[in-house]
Amino acid sequence: MHVPDGFINAPVSAVAGVVAAGAVAVGLRGARRELDERTAPLAGLVAAFIFAVQMLNFPVAAGTSGHLLGGALAAILVGPYTGVLCIAVVLLMQGVLFADGGLTALGVNITVMGVVTTVVAYALFRGLTRVLPRTRRSTTAAAFVAALVSVPAAAVAFTAIYAIGGTTDVPLGQVLAAMVGVHVLIGIGEAAITALTVGAVIAVRPDLVHGARGLATPLKLRVGGALVDAPSATPVPAPAAARSTRAVWATGLAAALVLAGFVSFYASANPDGLEKVAADKGIDEKVQEHDAAGSPLADYGVEDVSNARVSGGLAGVIGVGVTVAVGSGVFWTLRSRRTPQEPAARTTETV
């Protein structure tokens, strides 16, 4: 759903840029409370993983494909404030290095793909986890539903922005119906990817999933009318803060590199949901050439590398590396600047 330059007029793009800048500023402040020694490096990894998975377009309908937006996944794994920043980093890298998503439309993309998806998904996720049983299965199911809803919500948000600042005269009812229809299908893929990823991390390290903190509560027994913790049959694990994240970080980075460097070659070549709707409805009549079209990594290929498989794989690996470096630098800086009055999010938060 990367909006290119020319879909939205300059004034509305500028306003969206201000909204996105404000959201990033709020995210920078909020992320200082969410990040700690364990999650700061993982936040950069989450950004890189989302970058990699966004390269994997999957078919959703005749001649149409979709890809992960990532707002729900980022919010659940590292928190809503940090999640907005993760998506912003991904979109910035894609726009500047790979000519994916217009530079003047960067504010629109951050607002639609970052802010809307993150806010909608996390609000729904928190609401569901408050009423569902506090189990890993329920948490994963809540992640599935939240991700599913977040994608058509982003489609509605784009249509609203297009209604205000669209550069072509297209019946809005047709645009809304087409955008929501195809993005409901894309949302199913988003939900599956999000649930599988969240479930996999919860199975190994639930303490590293922001939305699952406090999930493993001790079993309670009623003794003499009072509830007490049941004795544990297994050794008590080390405190969360003392447990290394190196294995999780290395595994996640390896997965991102394999997805971007190898699996991406087999992704669907069909246009994604927005591209297909734009072509069918005439939204793309005034699309502009990307300002970074001359980038040596434009269109996710390495300039002067003739083999398509090698070119795309190298571009993906470079993208993952740059994204994890930039993201980790941003999040480590935020972590180090946290003041004593801004404690990290409590690890005893319940689901």
PDB file of N, CA, C and O in Angstrom, residues 134 217-223 226-231:
ATOM      1  N   ARG A 134      -6.310 -15.606  29.824  1.00  0.00           N
ATOM      2  CA  ARG A 134      -4.922 -15.176  29.726  1.00  0.00           C
ATOM      3  C   ARG A 134      -4.036 -16.373  29.405  1.00  0.00           C
ATOM      4  O   ARG A 134      -3.370 -16.948  30.266  1.00  0.00           O
ATOM      5  N   THR A 217       1.611 -16.392  34.495  1.00  0.00           N
ATOM      6  CA  THR A 217       1.368 -16.147  35.907  1.00  0.00           C
ATOM      7  C   THR A 217       1.337 -17.472  36.658  1.00  0.00           C
ATOM      8  O   THR A 217       0.948 -18.505  36.098  1.00  0.00           O
ATOM      9  N   PRO A 218       1.755 -17.504  37.907  1.00  0.00           N
ATOM     10  CA  PRO A 218       1.791 -18.765  38.637  1.00  0.00           C
ATOM     11  C   PRO A 218       0.403 -19.310  38.902  1.00  0.00           C
ATOM     12  O   PRO A 218      -0.556 -18.555  39.052  1.00  0.00           O
ATOM     13  N   LEU A 219       0.315 -20.634  38.961  1.00  0.00           N
ATOM     14  CA  LEU A 219      -0.939 -21.291  39.273  1.00  0.00           C
ATOM     15  C   LEU A 219      -1.327 -20.994  40.720  1.00  0.00           C
ATOM     16  O   LEU A 219      -0.484 -21.019  41.615  1.00  0.00           O
ATOM     17  N   LYS A 220      -2.606 -20.705  40.953  1.00  0.00           N
ATOM     18  CA  LYS A 220      -3.090 -20.369  42.285  1.00  0.00           C
ATOM     19  C   LYS A 220      -3.864 -21.547  42.879  1.00  0.00           C
ATOM     20  O   LYS A 220      -4.625 -22.220  42.188  1.00  0.00           O
ATOM     21  N   LEU A 221      -3.648 -21.779  44.171  1.00  0.00           N
ATOM     22  CA  LEU A 221      -4.395 -22.773  44.920  1.00  0.00           C
ATOM     23  C   LEU A 221      -5.105 -22.086  46.079  1.00  0.00           C
ATOM     24  O   LEU A 221      -4.572 -21.145  46.676  1.00  0.00           O
ATOM     25  N   ARG A 222      -6.293 -22.552  46.401  1.00  0.00           N
ATOM     26  CA  ARG A 222      -7.017 -21.996  47.534  1.00  0.00           C
ATOM     27  C   ARG A 222      -6.690 -22.832  48.785  1.00  0.00           C
ATOM     28  O   ARG A 222      -7.000 -24.020  48.858  1.00  0.00           O
ATOM     29  N   VAL A 223      -6.057 -22.211  49.743  1.00  0.00           N
ATOM     30  CA  VAL A 223      -5.657 -22.870  50.984  1.00  0.00           C
ATOM     31  C   VAL A 223      -6.216 -22.078  52.154  1.00  0.00           C
ATOM     32  O   VAL A 223      -5.872 -20.901  52.343  1.00  0.00           O
ATOM     33  N   ALA A 226      -7.761 -18.757  51.237  1.00  0.00           N
ATOM     34  CA  ALA A 226      -6.917 -17.748  50.587  1.00  0.00           C
ATOM     35  C   ALA A 226      -6.223 -18.357  49.380  1.00  0.00           C
ATOM     36  O   ALA A 226      -5.899 -19.557  49.356  1.00  0.00           O
ATOM     37  N   LEU A 227      -5.973 -17.535  48.358  1.00  0.00           N
ATOM     38  CA  LEU A 227      -5.264 -17.981  47.170  1.00  0.00           C
ATOM     39  C   LEU A 227      -3.777 -17.835  47.376  1.00  0.00           C
ATOM     40  O   LEU A 227      -3.281 -16.764  47.744  1.00  0.00           O
ATOM     41  N   VAL A 228      -3.041 -18.932  47.123  1.00  0.00           N
ATOM     42  CA  VAL A 228      -1.585 -18.899  47.238  1.00  0.00           C
ATOM     43  C   VAL A 228      -0.986 -19.501  45.977  1.00  0.00           C
ATOM     44  O   VAL A 228      -1.637 -20.256  45.258  1.00  0.00           O
ATOM     45  N   ASP A 229       0.279 -19.154  45.706  1.00  0.00           N
ATOM     46  CA  ASP A 229       0.955 -19.701  44.536  1.00  0.00           C
ATOM     47  C   ASP A 229       1.209 -21.189  44.733  1.00  0.00           C
ATOM     48  O   ASP A 229       1.664 -21.624  45.797  1.00  0.00           O
ATOM     49  N   ALA A 230       0.893 -21.961  43.693  1.00  0.00           N
ATOM     50  CA  ALA A 230       1.171 -23.390  43.749  1.00  0.00           C
ATOM     51  C   ALA A 230       2.667 -23.626  43.660  1.00  0.00           C
ATOM     52  O   ALA A 230       3.386 -22.883  42.975  1.00  0.00           O
ATOM     53  N   PRO A 231       3.207 -24.650  44.342  1.00  0.00           N
ATOM     54  CA  PRO A 231       4.643 -24.930  44.240  1.00  0.00           C
ATOM     55  C   PRO A 231       5.011 -25.326  42.823  1.00  0.00           C
ATOM     56  O   PRO A 231       4.258 -26.032  42.143  1.00  0.00           O
TER      57      PRO A 231
END
